[in-house]
XYZ file of C-alpha atoms in Angstrom:
762
model
C 45.416 119.271 175.143
C 48.298 116.647 175.625
C 47.271 116.017 179.647
C 43.008 115.870 178.919
C 44.199 112.919 176.366
C 46.331 111.049 178.911
C 43.064 110.261 180.825
C 41.312 108.155 178.408
C 41.233 105.003 178.302
C 40.885 104.551 174.101
C 43.649 104.137 172.032
C 42.387 106.626 169.014
C 41.918 109.878 168.542
C 37.726 109.163 166.908
C 36.996 107.731 170.269
C 38.646 110.091 173.179
C 36.543 112.874 171.419
C 33.408 111.743 172.459
C 34.178 111.426 176.064
C 35.473 115.502 175.779
C 33.096 117.530 173.394
C 29.919 116.732 174.294
C 28.426 117.565 170.609
C 30.955 115.114 168.788
C 29.120 111.233 168.476
C 31.137 109.298 166.734
C 30.361 106.002 164.622
C 30.761 102.849 167.475
C 31.437 100.508 164.351
C 30.832 99.976 160.665
C 31.317 96.659 158.680
C 33.000 95.135 155.643
C 35.083 97.652 154.468
C 33.157 100.684 157.040
C 34.723 98.646 159.167
C 38.708 100.576 158.768
C 36.965 104.472 158.026
C 34.327 104.709 161.283
C 33.706 108.793 160.395
C 32.741 111.436 163.259
C 30.377 113.722 163.341
C 29.812 117.537 165.140
C 25.976 119.513 166.440
C 24.210 116.440 164.990
C 24.987 116.381 161.339
C 26.732 114.681 159.235
C 30.465 114.244 159.033
C 30.406 115.766 155.639
C 29.539 119.013 157.110
C 32.922 119.260 159.769
C 36.299 120.305 158.331
C 39.353 118.747 159.689
C 42.219 120.404 159.625
C 46.236 119.535 161.138
C 48.306 123.091 161.908
C 45.258 124.831 160.290
C 45.330 123.378 157.296
C 42.727 121.867 155.713
C 43.195 117.862 155.410
C 42.135 115.683 152.578
C 38.975 113.302 153.175
C 39.545 109.351 152.335
C 38.432 107.763 149.230
C 36.060 104.803 150.454
C 32.194 106.329 150.985
C 30.096 105.043 154.309
C 27.509 102.887 152.112
C 26.202 101.110 155.058
C 22.754 101.677 155.953
C 23.595 104.095 159.214
C 23.543 107.760 160.831
C 26.749 108.145 158.669
C 26.007 106.660 155.327
C 26.707 108.990 152.660
C 29.668 110.590 154.283
C 33.750 110.071 153.334
C 35.248 112.653 155.812
C 38.745 112.492 156.886
C 39.482 109.824 159.549
C 41.280 111.219 162.419
C 42.061 108.204 163.865
C 44.359 107.945 161.206
C 46.119 110.768 162.959
C 48.220 109.334 165.446
C 47.432 110.380 168.890
C 51.285 110.745 169.705
C 52.106 113.468 167.068
C 49.007 115.437 168.575
C 49.561 118.592 170.838
C 46.454 119.809 171.514
C 42.453 119.449 169.221
C 41.409 122.955 168.492
C 37.468 122.973 168.415
C 35.103 124.907 166.382
C 32.022 124.791 166.875
C 29.841 127.522 164.572
C 29.234 128.085 161.175
C 32.842 128.266 159.609
C 32.098 128.372 155.675
C 32.883 132.047 154.777
C 35.865 131.385 156.898
C 37.164 128.693 156.584
C 35.384 126.203 153.088
C 32.124 124.979 152.195
C 31.922 121.743 154.636
C 32.863 123.438 157.718
C 28.504 124.230 158.181
C 28.934 122.202 161.499
C 32.322 123.506 162.777
C 36.290 123.094 162.719
C 38.454 120.105 164.011
C 41.610 121.291 164.492
C 44.595 118.651 165.044
C 47.954 121.428 166.138
C 51.124 119.286 165.499
C 53.383 118.973 168.302
C 56.567 121.040 168.314
C 58.625 119.431 171.646
C 62.624 118.936 171.286
C 65.415 117.654 173.360
C 62.676 115.248 174.563
C 61.424 111.558 173.954
C 58.256 110.773 174.815
C 57.765 106.753 174.479
C 53.220 105.396 175.564
C 53.311 101.833 175.520
C 49.655 100.349 175.864
C 47.779 96.700 176.344
C 44.357 95.966 176.795
C 41.029 93.619 175.865
C 37.985 93.357 176.757
C 36.099 91.480 179.369
C 35.097 89.101 177.017
C 39.025 87.952 175.800
C 38.792 89.362 172.744
C 40.080 92.389 170.620
C 43.159 93.063 172.559
C 44.925 95.836 171.768
C 48.541 96.175 171.986
C 50.487 99.845 171.452
C 53.940 101.286 171.306
C 54.617 104.887 170.259
C 58.028 107.362 170.063
C 57.952 110.763 169.375
C 61.477 112.919 169.660
C 62.120 116.325 168.894
C 65.416 117.772 167.184
C 66.613 120.957 167.224
C 67.255 121.870 163.654
C 70.297 125.127 164.432
C 69.313 128.240 167.095
C 65.302 127.995 165.990
C 64.426 125.558 163.818
C 62.968 122.012 164.852
C 61.209 118.719 164.073
C 59.165 116.604 165.270
C 58.731 112.663 164.599
C 56.528 110.546 165.779
C 56.501 106.303 164.968
C 53.055 104.377 166.340
C 52.187 100.784 165.635
C 49.613 99.291 166.946
C 47.289 95.967 166.850
C 44.371 95.288 167.863
C 41.850 92.163 167.872
C 38.940 91.257 166.468
C 35.524 91.281 168.851
C 32.947 89.519 168.270
C 28.935 90.230 169.869
C 26.636 87.933 167.304
C 24.339 85.594 168.761
C 23.979 81.888 167.544
C 22.346 81.084 164.327
C 18.858 79.414 164.716
C 17.717 79.574 161.132
C 20.388 79.089 158.847
C 22.409 76.129 160.024
C 21.046 72.552 161.549
C 22.361 73.487 164.974
C 22.125 76.054 166.264
C 25.963 78.102 166.397
C 27.196 81.747 166.009
C 27.483 82.586 162.508
C 27.822 86.130 161.725
C 30.679 88.644 162.438
C 29.549 91.513 164.571
C 31.499 93.930 166.156
C 35.036 95.642 165.743
C 37.455 94.192 162.992
C 41.076 93.215 163.289
C 44.130 96.158 162.857
C 47.234 96.294 162.905
C 48.277 100.649 162.642
C 51.563 101.943 161.490
C 52.236 106.113 161.395
C 54.902 107.926 160.680
C 54.042 111.834 161.267
C 56.819 114.840 161.359
C 56.072 118.265 161.839
C 58.619 120.289 161.433
C 59.930 124.283 160.949
C 63.113 126.253 160.562
C 64.227 129.828 160.152
C 64.799 131.587 156.385
C 64.942 134.867 155.541
C 63.140 136.683 157.905
C 60.413 134.738 158.509
C 60.201 130.750 158.937
C 59.921 127.650 156.317
C 57.905 125.153 158.091
C 56.388 121.368 156.812
C 54.313 118.536 158.118
C 52.389 115.819 156.991
C 52.374 112.523 157.938
C 51.878 108.291 156.389
C 49.562 105.689 158.079
C 48.805 102.122 156.851
C 46.049 99.413 158.344
C 45.882 96.363 157.303
C 42.575 94.715 158.748
C 40.715 91.868 158.124
C 36.575 91.992 158.606
C 33.573 90.167 157.466
C 30.853 90.267 154.819
C 27.387 88.463 155.526
C 27.282 84.644 155.827
C 25.690 82.521 153.450
C 23.846 79.176 153.769
C 24.115 76.065 152.524
C 21.583 75.661 151.116
C 22.274 79.639 149.255
C 21.866 80.389 145.592
C 25.852 82.104 146.419
C 26.992 78.842 147.435
C 28.866 75.694 146.095
C 28.631 72.585 148.299
C 31.161 71.104 147.308
C 33.475 74.429 148.408
C 31.655 75.238 151.496
C 28.967 72.756 152.489
C 28.274 73.924 155.384
C 27.715 77.213 154.022
C 30.320 80.264 154.361
C 31.834 84.160 155.450
C 33.457 85.411 153.105
C 37.147 87.208 154.387
C 37.059 90.842 153.450
C 41.236 91.742 153.865
C 41.636 95.936 153.137
C 44.871 97.978 153.198
C 44.788 101.698 153.740
C 47.267 103.755 152.721
C 47.316 107.786 153.600
C 49.988 110.057 153.416
C 49.838 113.881 153.328
C 52.650 116.476 153.117
C 52.177 120.522 153.493
C 55.109 122.925 153.353
C 54.739 126.529 153.404
C 56.804 129.722 154.552
C 55.739 132.437 157.112
C 56.915 135.607 157.496
C 56.339 139.509 158.533
C 54.994 141.660 156.160
C 55.792 144.884 159.267
C 55.620 145.671 162.178
C 51.581 144.288 162.417
C 50.806 142.567 158.738
C 52.250 138.789 157.784
C 51.711 136.106 155.501
C 51.458 132.574 154.727
C 52.132 131.184 151.485
C 51.314 126.637 151.769
C 51.080 123.531 149.584
C 49.320 121.013 151.081
C 48.905 117.482 149.085
C 46.974 114.140 149.982
C 45.931 110.853 149.737
C 43.800 107.995 150.360
C 43.569 104.615 149.163
C 41.413 101.871 149.850
C 42.627 98.381 148.100
C 40.460 95.180 149.167
C 41.021 91.682 148.477
C 38.430 88.984 149.387
C 39.320 85.521 150.382
C 37.099 82.386 151.788
C 34.660 82.737 149.154
C 33.901 81.873 145.415
C 32.697 83.623 142.328
C 29.241 80.475 141.706
C 28.913 81.546 138.033
C 32.453 80.392 137.900
C 32.229 77.113 139.224
C 28.688 76.324 138.021
C 29.833 77.494 134.185
C 28.941 74.989 131.296
C 32.122 74.130 129.826
C 30.309 71.774 126.715
C 30.150 68.441 128.826
C 29.200 69.606 132.228
C 30.810 72.609 134.635
C 33.920 73.930 135.320
C 33.277 72.815 138.835
C 36.623 75.468 140.228
C 36.331 78.778 140.620
C 38.757 81.014 142.773
C 38.289 81.625 146.768
C 40.335 84.547 146.438
C 40.360 88.012 144.114
C 41.694 91.302 144.658
C 38.381 93.505 144.599
C 39.533 96.589 143.593
C 41.334 99.675 144.752
C 39.499 103.503 145.597
C 41.753 107.059 145.846
C 41.262 110.072 146.693
C 43.707 113.153 146.271
C 43.482 116.187 147.403
C 46.547 119.160 146.403
C 45.608 122.908 148.347
C 47.978 126.022 147.442
C 46.835 129.114 150.031
C 48.090 132.834 150.387
C 46.818 133.840 154.013
C 47.875 137.471 154.725
C 46.895 138.970 157.644
C 47.683 142.178 160.910
C 45.722 145.313 161.842
C 44.572 148.182 160.624
C 44.324 151.815 163.578
C 40.531 153.047 162.492
C 40.768 155.964 165.295
C 39.031 153.328 167.579
C 40.131 152.629 170.951
C 41.278 149.051 168.996
C 42.796 148.494 165.671
C 40.555 146.767 163.242
C 41.834 142.750 163.038
C 41.656 141.659 159.235
C 42.777 138.351 157.270
C 42.734 137.884 153.540
C 43.635 135.300 150.875
C 43.353 133.072 148.642
C 42.547 128.844 147.749
C 43.080 126.791 144.802
C 41.882 123.354 145.901
C 42.685 120.458 143.064
C 40.327 117.008 144.450
C 40.483 113.351 142.250
C 38.710 109.977 142.315
C 39.853 106.673 141.601
C 37.913 103.757 141.209
C 39.995 101.272 139.372
C 38.833 97.123 138.953
C 39.708 93.794 140.434
C 40.728 90.997 139.081
C 37.810 89.644 136.506
C 36.518 86.564 139.175
C 35.795 89.080 141.458
C 33.054 90.768 138.810
C 32.790 88.660 136.001
C 29.786 86.275 135.086
C 30.966 83.273 134.003
C 35.104 83.632 132.307
C 33.056 85.246 129.261
C 31.360 87.525 131.566
C 28.055 87.351 128.810
C 24.847 87.565 130.463
C 22.818 85.664 127.652
C 25.237 82.065 128.733
C 22.370 80.808 131.076
C 24.352 79.941 134.417
C 22.220 77.889 137.302
C 23.377 77.708 140.766
C 23.104 74.961 143.276
C 19.016 76.320 142.911
C 18.252 76.412 139.331
C 18.257 80.224 139.651
C 20.943 81.765 137.997
C 23.786 81.958 140.050
C 25.116 84.877 140.932
C 28.369 87.343 139.447
C 31.273 87.697 141.477
C 33.051 86.931 143.979
C 30.868 86.893 147.949
C 32.215 89.732 150.208
C 30.504 92.063 147.508
C 31.493 92.118 144.149
C 34.685 93.124 142.627
C 34.423 96.251 140.888
C 33.948 95.877 137.535
C 35.166 98.442 134.414
C 31.839 99.874 134.137
C 32.392 101.670 137.767
C 35.908 102.382 137.322
C 36.181 106.258 137.399
C 39.183 108.982 137.348
C 37.672 112.441 137.462
C 38.030 115.298 139.259
C 37.301 118.868 140.039
C 39.360 121.933 140.984
C 37.941 124.887 143.025
C 39.161 128.538 144.140
C 37.939 130.831 146.516
C 39.052 134.282 148.107
C 37.492 135.780 151.299
C 38.140 138.666 153.889
C 37.485 138.219 157.661
C 37.475 141.353 160.249
C 37.292 141.748 163.484
C 37.603 144.860 165.493
C 36.195 146.019 169.479
C 33.776 148.913 170.082
C 34.561 150.831 173.913
C 36.569 147.253 175.121
C 33.226 145.568 175.070
C 31.241 145.076 171.564
C 33.517 143.118 169.867
C 32.311 142.439 166.164
C 33.016 140.917 163.404
C 31.995 139.747 160.112
C 33.378 136.908 156.429
C 32.517 137.015 153.146
C 33.805 134.169 151.374
C 34.010 133.516 147.482
C 33.827 129.647 145.752
C 34.097 129.064 142.171
C 33.934 125.624 141.548
C 34.520 123.928 138.416
C 31.236 121.985 138.212
C 29.058 123.763 140.316
C 29.754 127.136 140.138
C 29.629 130.294 142.361
C 29.193 131.057 144.961
C 29.424 133.859 148.185
C 28.903 132.788 151.742
C 29.039 134.930 154.706
C 29.158 135.015 158.559
C 28.492 138.158 161.906
C 29.993 138.029 164.630
C 28.726 139.823 168.102
C 29.933 139.229 171.789
C 30.016 141.976 174.547
C 31.894 141.130 177.013
C 29.844 143.234 180.770
C 32.233 142.450 183.078
C 35.023 140.603 182.562
C 33.951 137.779 184.011
C 30.709 137.356 181.745
C 29.868 138.072 177.913
C 27.490 137.169 175.749
C 27.942 135.954 171.817
C 25.809 134.963 169.123
C 26.812 134.313 165.205
C 24.663 134.066 161.685
C 25.801 132.207 159.058
C 25.654 131.271 155.444
C 27.167 128.370 153.922
C 27.422 125.571 150.782
C 28.360 122.657 150.084
C 29.316 120.477 146.696
C 29.146 117.449 146.821
C 31.609 115.626 147.574
C 33.798 114.094 144.512
C 33.045 110.356 145.957
C 29.656 110.772 146.033
C 29.146 111.960 142.583
C 31.186 108.939 140.999
C 31.128 105.949 143.461
C 29.584 103.213 142.753
C 29.310 99.687 143.885
C 27.615 96.162 143.785
C 27.241 94.801 147.274
C 25.212 92.077 148.745
C 22.516 93.218 152.182
C 20.044 91.355 153.930
C 16.242 92.204 152.294
C 14.620 93.881 155.642
C 11.613 92.382 153.959
C 12.680 88.251 153.947
C 15.765 88.663 156.048
C 17.100 86.878 152.654
C 20.509 88.158 150.440
C 20.124 90.279 148.004
C 22.367 92.423 145.575
C 21.857 96.132 146.034
C 23.388 98.407 142.933
C 24.368 101.263 144.428
C 24.155 103.709 141.186
C 26.076 106.768 140.745
C 24.689 109.572 140.034
C 23.718 111.208 136.592
C 23.643 107.286 135.838
C 21.841 105.532 133.556
C 20.168 103.622 136.374
C 19.297 107.349 138.031
C 18.270 109.250 135.043
C 15.644 106.109 134.183
C 13.993 107.048 137.470
C 14.268 110.996 136.433
C 16.427 112.015 139.206
C 18.263 115.062 138.542
C 21.960 115.058 139.228
C 23.357 116.163 142.530
C 23.071 119.879 143.021
C 24.719 121.819 145.655
C 23.620 122.251 149.482
C 22.834 125.218 151.458
C 22.751 125.771 154.722
C 21.724 128.580 157.520
C 23.422 128.128 160.761
C 22.853 130.154 163.430
C 23.738 130.484 167.472
C 23.426 132.737 170.856
C 25.447 131.873 173.607
C 27.103 132.814 177.185
C 30.425 132.912 179.020
C 30.963 133.117 182.550
C 34.505 132.650 184.254
C 33.156 133.804 188.080
C 36.795 133.145 189.487
C 39.850 131.280 188.771
C 38.373 127.789 189.809
C 35.591 127.755 187.837
C 33.897 128.759 183.813
C 30.402 127.597 181.894
C 30.365 128.174 178.942
C 26.346 127.813 177.083
C 25.714 127.449 173.868
C 22.483 127.641 171.745
C 22.570 126.796 167.761
C 20.033 125.568 164.612
C 21.344 124.562 161.312
C 19.453 124.665 158.014
C 20.665 122.689 155.445
C 18.106 122.469 152.280
C 18.599 120.565 149.214
C 20.970 118.062 152.182
C 22.745 115.126 150.500
C 21.262 111.852 151.207
C 21.534 107.809 149.909
C 18.065 107.228 149.328
C 16.616 104.304 150.790
C 16.592 100.641 148.895
C 13.986 101.207 145.743
C 12.566 96.851 145.176
C 11.269 95.708 142.346
C 7.315 96.086 143.102
C 5.630 92.226 143.848
C 4.362 90.386 140.808
C 0.990 88.973 141.067
C -0.817 91.374 143.781
C -4.231 93.112 144.404
C -2.920 96.725 144.411
C -0.673 96.747 141.966
C -1.579 94.180 139.123
C 2.271 93.694 138.301
C 3.199 90.835 135.863
C 6.451 88.889 134.389
C 6.800 90.977 131.368
C 6.374 94.483 134.167
C 4.027 96.496 131.292
C 2.914 97.548 134.803
C 5.620 97.339 137.244
C 8.606 100.686 136.223
C 10.905 99.636 139.094
C 11.312 96.497 137.759
C 11.738 97.402 134.415
C 15.143 99.480 135.120
C 16.273 96.627 137.809
C 15.914 93.507 135.914
C 18.153 94.246 133.624
C 21.360 94.968 135.864
C 20.203 92.061 137.558
C 19.970 93.620 141.483
C 17.444 92.980 143.566
C 17.154 96.635 145.302
C 19.364 100.082 144.235
C 19.950 102.890 145.797
C 21.947 106.643 144.876
C 22.736 110.222 146.091
C 20.278 112.721 145.600
C 19.587 115.716 146.775
C 15.820 114.525 148.673
C 14.999 116.320 151.996
C 15.513 119.238 153.465
C 16.166 119.118 157.963
C 16.836 121.431 160.671
C 18.562 120.968 163.716
C 18.274 122.221 166.764
C 20.683 121.939 170.377
C 21.810 122.824 173.831
C 25.968 122.959 174.552
C 27.008 123.228 177.866
C 30.087 123.427 179.409
C 31.183 123.387 182.815
C 34.631 123.677 184.578
C 35.083 122.851 188.937
C 39.044 123.315 190.036
C 39.915 123.372 193.808
C 42.086 122.248 196.538
C 40.259 118.927 198.453
C 41.274 115.848 200.621
C 45.156 117.217 200.336
C 45.101 117.878 196.544
C 43.803 118.689 193.770
C 40.225 118.339 192.298
C 39.244 119.438 188.477
C 35.481 118.523 187.941
C 33.913 118.677 184.293
C 30.192 118.748 183.179
C 29.860 118.157 179.196
C 26.662 118.006 178.536
C 24.512 118.432 175.071
C 20.983 118.740 173.362
C 20.826 117.614 170.076
C 17.562 116.815 167.940
C 16.785 116.626 163.630
C 13.981 117.033 161.850
C 13.630 116.688 158.355
C 11.024 119.491 157.159
C 10.599 118.230 153.888
C 10.781 115.424 151.587
C 10.899 115.408 147.684
C 11.070 113.890 144.398
C 11.516 114.989 140.739
C 10.823 111.844 139.479
C 7.979 110.735 138.389
C 8.200 107.136 138.715
C 9.110 107.668 143.060
C 7.235 109.588 145.477
C 9.080 111.450 148.405
C 7.861 108.660 151.053
C 9.622 106.190 148.375
C 13.244 107.791 148.009
C 13.456 108.505 150.852
C 11.042 106.167 153.704
C 10.050 106.517 156.914
C 12.835 104.509 157.972
C 15.549 106.776 156.841
C 14.037 109.200 158.052
C 14.370 107.387 162.067
C 18.026 107.609 160.731
C 17.859 111.007 160.386
C 15.624 112.089 163.253
C 16.503 109.508 166.209
C 19.956 107.682 164.107
C 21.945 109.278 166.932
C 21.162 110.185 170.763
C 19.595 113.905 171.188
C 20.807 114.192 174.285
C 25.190 112.864 175.453
C 26.519 114.056 178.836
C 30.261 113.560 179.982
C 30.944 114.277 183.681
C 34.074 113.561 185.174
C 36.222 114.029 187.889
C 39.852 114.080 188.384
C 41.690 113.952 191.406
C 45.172 114.460 192.001
C 47.339 114.343 195.561
C 50.994 113.617 195.443
C 52.111 110.811 193.075
C 49.158 109.981 192.925
C 45.605 110.593 190.466
C 42.053 109.176 190.531
C 40.045 109.515 187.698
C 36.176 109.233 187.284
C 33.755 109.526 184.229
C 30.474 109.169 183.514
C 28.892 108.732 179.960
C 25.155 109.637 179.140
C 23.866 108.158 175.666
C 20.716 109.333 175.030
C 18.127 107.039 173.230
C 18.310 106.480 169.385
C 15.337 104.465 167.179
C 15.365 102.832 163.940
C 13.553 100.820 161.060
C 15.804 100.266 158.566
C 15.427 96.640 158.777
C 12.456 96.422 159.949
C 9.976 98.241 158.490
C 6.511 98.742 160.255
C 8.462 98.565 163.074
C 10.468 101.211 165.415
C 12.902 99.807 167.338
C 14.271 102.611 170.070
C 16.975 101.301 172.482
C 17.230 103.452 175.367
C 19.320 105.149 176.994
C 22.627 104.002 179.535
C 24.978 105.669 181.426
C 28.976 104.464 180.740
C 31.035 105.015 183.669
C 35.034 105.138 183.087
C 37.670 104.582 185.767
C 41.347 104.766 186.188
C 44.339 105.251 188.130
C 47.448 106.742 187.391
C 50.824 107.046 189.156
C 53.989 109.171 188.770
C 56.913 107.307 189.063
C 59.099 109.766 188.746
C 59.133 113.177 186.644
C 59.939 110.508 183.607
C 57.903 107.224 184.510
C 53.851 107.232 184.252
C 51.665 103.909 184.892
C 48.309 104.078 184.104
C 45.722 101.377 184.914
C 41.604 101.500 184.126
C 38.390 100.410 182.456
C 35.846 101.890 180.204
C 32.605 100.506 180.547
C 33.614 99.264 183.947
C 30.001 97.949 184.095
C 29.549 96.204 181.461
C 26.554 98.497 179.639
C 25.595 97.136 176.642
C 22.376 98.578 174.311
C 19.319 96.595 174.467
C 18.937 93.665 172.163
C 16.684 93.390 169.401
C 13.239 92.821 169.792
C 12.983 89.024 168.896
C 9.388 88.614 168.021
C 9.205 92.311 166.037
C 12.658 92.044 164.227
C 12.252 89.408 163.034
C 14.062 87.410 161.672
C 17.548 89.261 162.381
C 17.756 88.426 166.412
C 17.100 84.561 164.953
C 20.384 85.857 162.432
C 22.681 86.001 165.212
C 21.624 90.461 165.426
C 21.627 90.368 168.667
C 22.169 94.056 169.882
C 20.870 95.401 166.308
C 22.674 96.939 163.151
C 22.301 100.800 162.166
C 22.280 102.731 165.144
C 24.033 102.039 168.249
C 26.164 105.046 170.325
C 28.289 103.395 172.016
C 28.761 100.274 170.401
C 28.958 96.345 171.576
C 31.763 95.529 173.168
C 31.168 95.578 176.686
C 34.333 96.281 179.365
C 37.605 97.523 177.842
C 40.231 96.729 180.500
C 44.299 98.419 179.843
C 47.931 99.687 181.346
C 49.763 102.099 179.906
C 53.149 103.054 180.319
C 54.421 106.584 179.714
C 58.592 107.064 179.822
C 60.079 110.859 179.250
C 64.166 111.019 178.938
């Protein structure tokens, strides 16, 4: 609720929830364009398996995919941090498989953000903070006001602005520059966020006309990988000391839901709503160059010129949802009536990629691969602007799909103690056919204080339209050499995937089971324990980076004509060093245990509230397979990718919190424990383990009056950082400046965050 959010120092919902929900794990940082769309997940599976709702209505997803190699790779889930905290009344989280109730992407559960309704009150929230290193400055101001509309209506408005400075924890580069210096940017991106959100309703006839939604805009600046002076991707005349490409991103996110709900009689009501949402990512690169434009021959020499900035394209995602829900109860002669809900949903989704400026993607001005263009080292010049080449007409797409669903949900109690619930959902996708999913829930109340509960559910998830239609060329670091390499993220069912023999994507299926208990021994204490398992078959994942065979090896006599090199033969026409793509390559099993305990009592002349949030969870890859006659299962999804799925996020996350209030003061102390993680995606053959760590947060609040509250605090009070990358076995990444690792760091690398807040109410 609102009060819980005020005790958290983090300025966005994504990071705040990590400190209040045991199995909620948020992406701590991104890179390049991924910095502006950080994902989150429940119970250790993909963010794609958690449904996000606002006021009980499905929220739209992102247009951008997390393509960086990491535990959140391949996700395009909604960005919770694009919802301003000042509009939030409370957040409801269902941590059971709920695909049969809410839709196919609720395999791990549901996060429902409920917006404020209060009227006649204005709240102003101000915040300033920075890291102990002196960077990452945050300035935030938000105002929320509620207006009464007639006798029973309301309109609640929130405007918020946040300016977050960048952080950089890169170490000195000792390999690529004559004198060691920091060449990379590794940390939070610079971002400026603006929000305007509303929530309203007014009586109309026998029911209520309601509406809610908002507009969020984020302008950010991040960076690609450093191009050293001797690299073929740079131009000495422009950048004699090398350069770091700057990626500027503009995110626009908007939604509006309108609906009408009314009673049918004393026990039944209905709700009809139309909900539209859209997400746009626009990209612009600066401090860059198109090497092929610079070195392109013009008859007597080379052009010797190239723009150093360009628009590199736009991603778009739109979703429209029409819902009709009916609910009520029927007397079945039992001690309690049968509660029923049923309804239907129609959903339309569309995904588009728009090309950037020609200089951002072309090979020379003519874009003719038959014309040889050589870089400063005598090799073929790379096409497109640096950072990542812009989206070209070859990647352009504007496609969509639709689906409709029918569901029924029933629940009743027998003998006052035994609760039984069931749900069925039928879905029909225009591109993936039909499916029926179900859920069974049981609960037995032994006493008013103690109950056992259990659920079993099946799930189905069609590939997201982003996963179906996304493609891109990007520049990554080749883990085998430490050098920059162009990577093609190939669209599913494309020329590349067909050449490898990879089947088009199909749907995922899942089975989820959970058992648990709830105990409230008195008015001061409560305890819940839940044990769960989630099996996902045909899981959609990013493949490994598929690289060509090495010419001249003894074990594989490979030659320049590619007669013995099928991978090289496939990739060579595309001019890339490696490729990756989505595929249904694995089955996984996730098991976990969640414990939540709360206790409140009078202590020291004040009120002490204690909370313990404990989570253990592991994911196992139970099967790897490949449809390709060229790629084995271990090539398609190699051991480093298995490590990423199984060890990429901590198997334990615990939060212990105490809040002591006395008079006008309150003190908060919180400990966040993150278990160890491991990765080898950038260090083939060497699995680095980052040990678990406990981070401490502390805050003190002072209520000057009923209308003014001041709070100061520190997150990660002891300035704890992850382990550093092993300087020997992880070579050359530590020497390039990647001090703390790259693919899997659950609590980030910023260190202590110090902040002050002022809350005004009038």
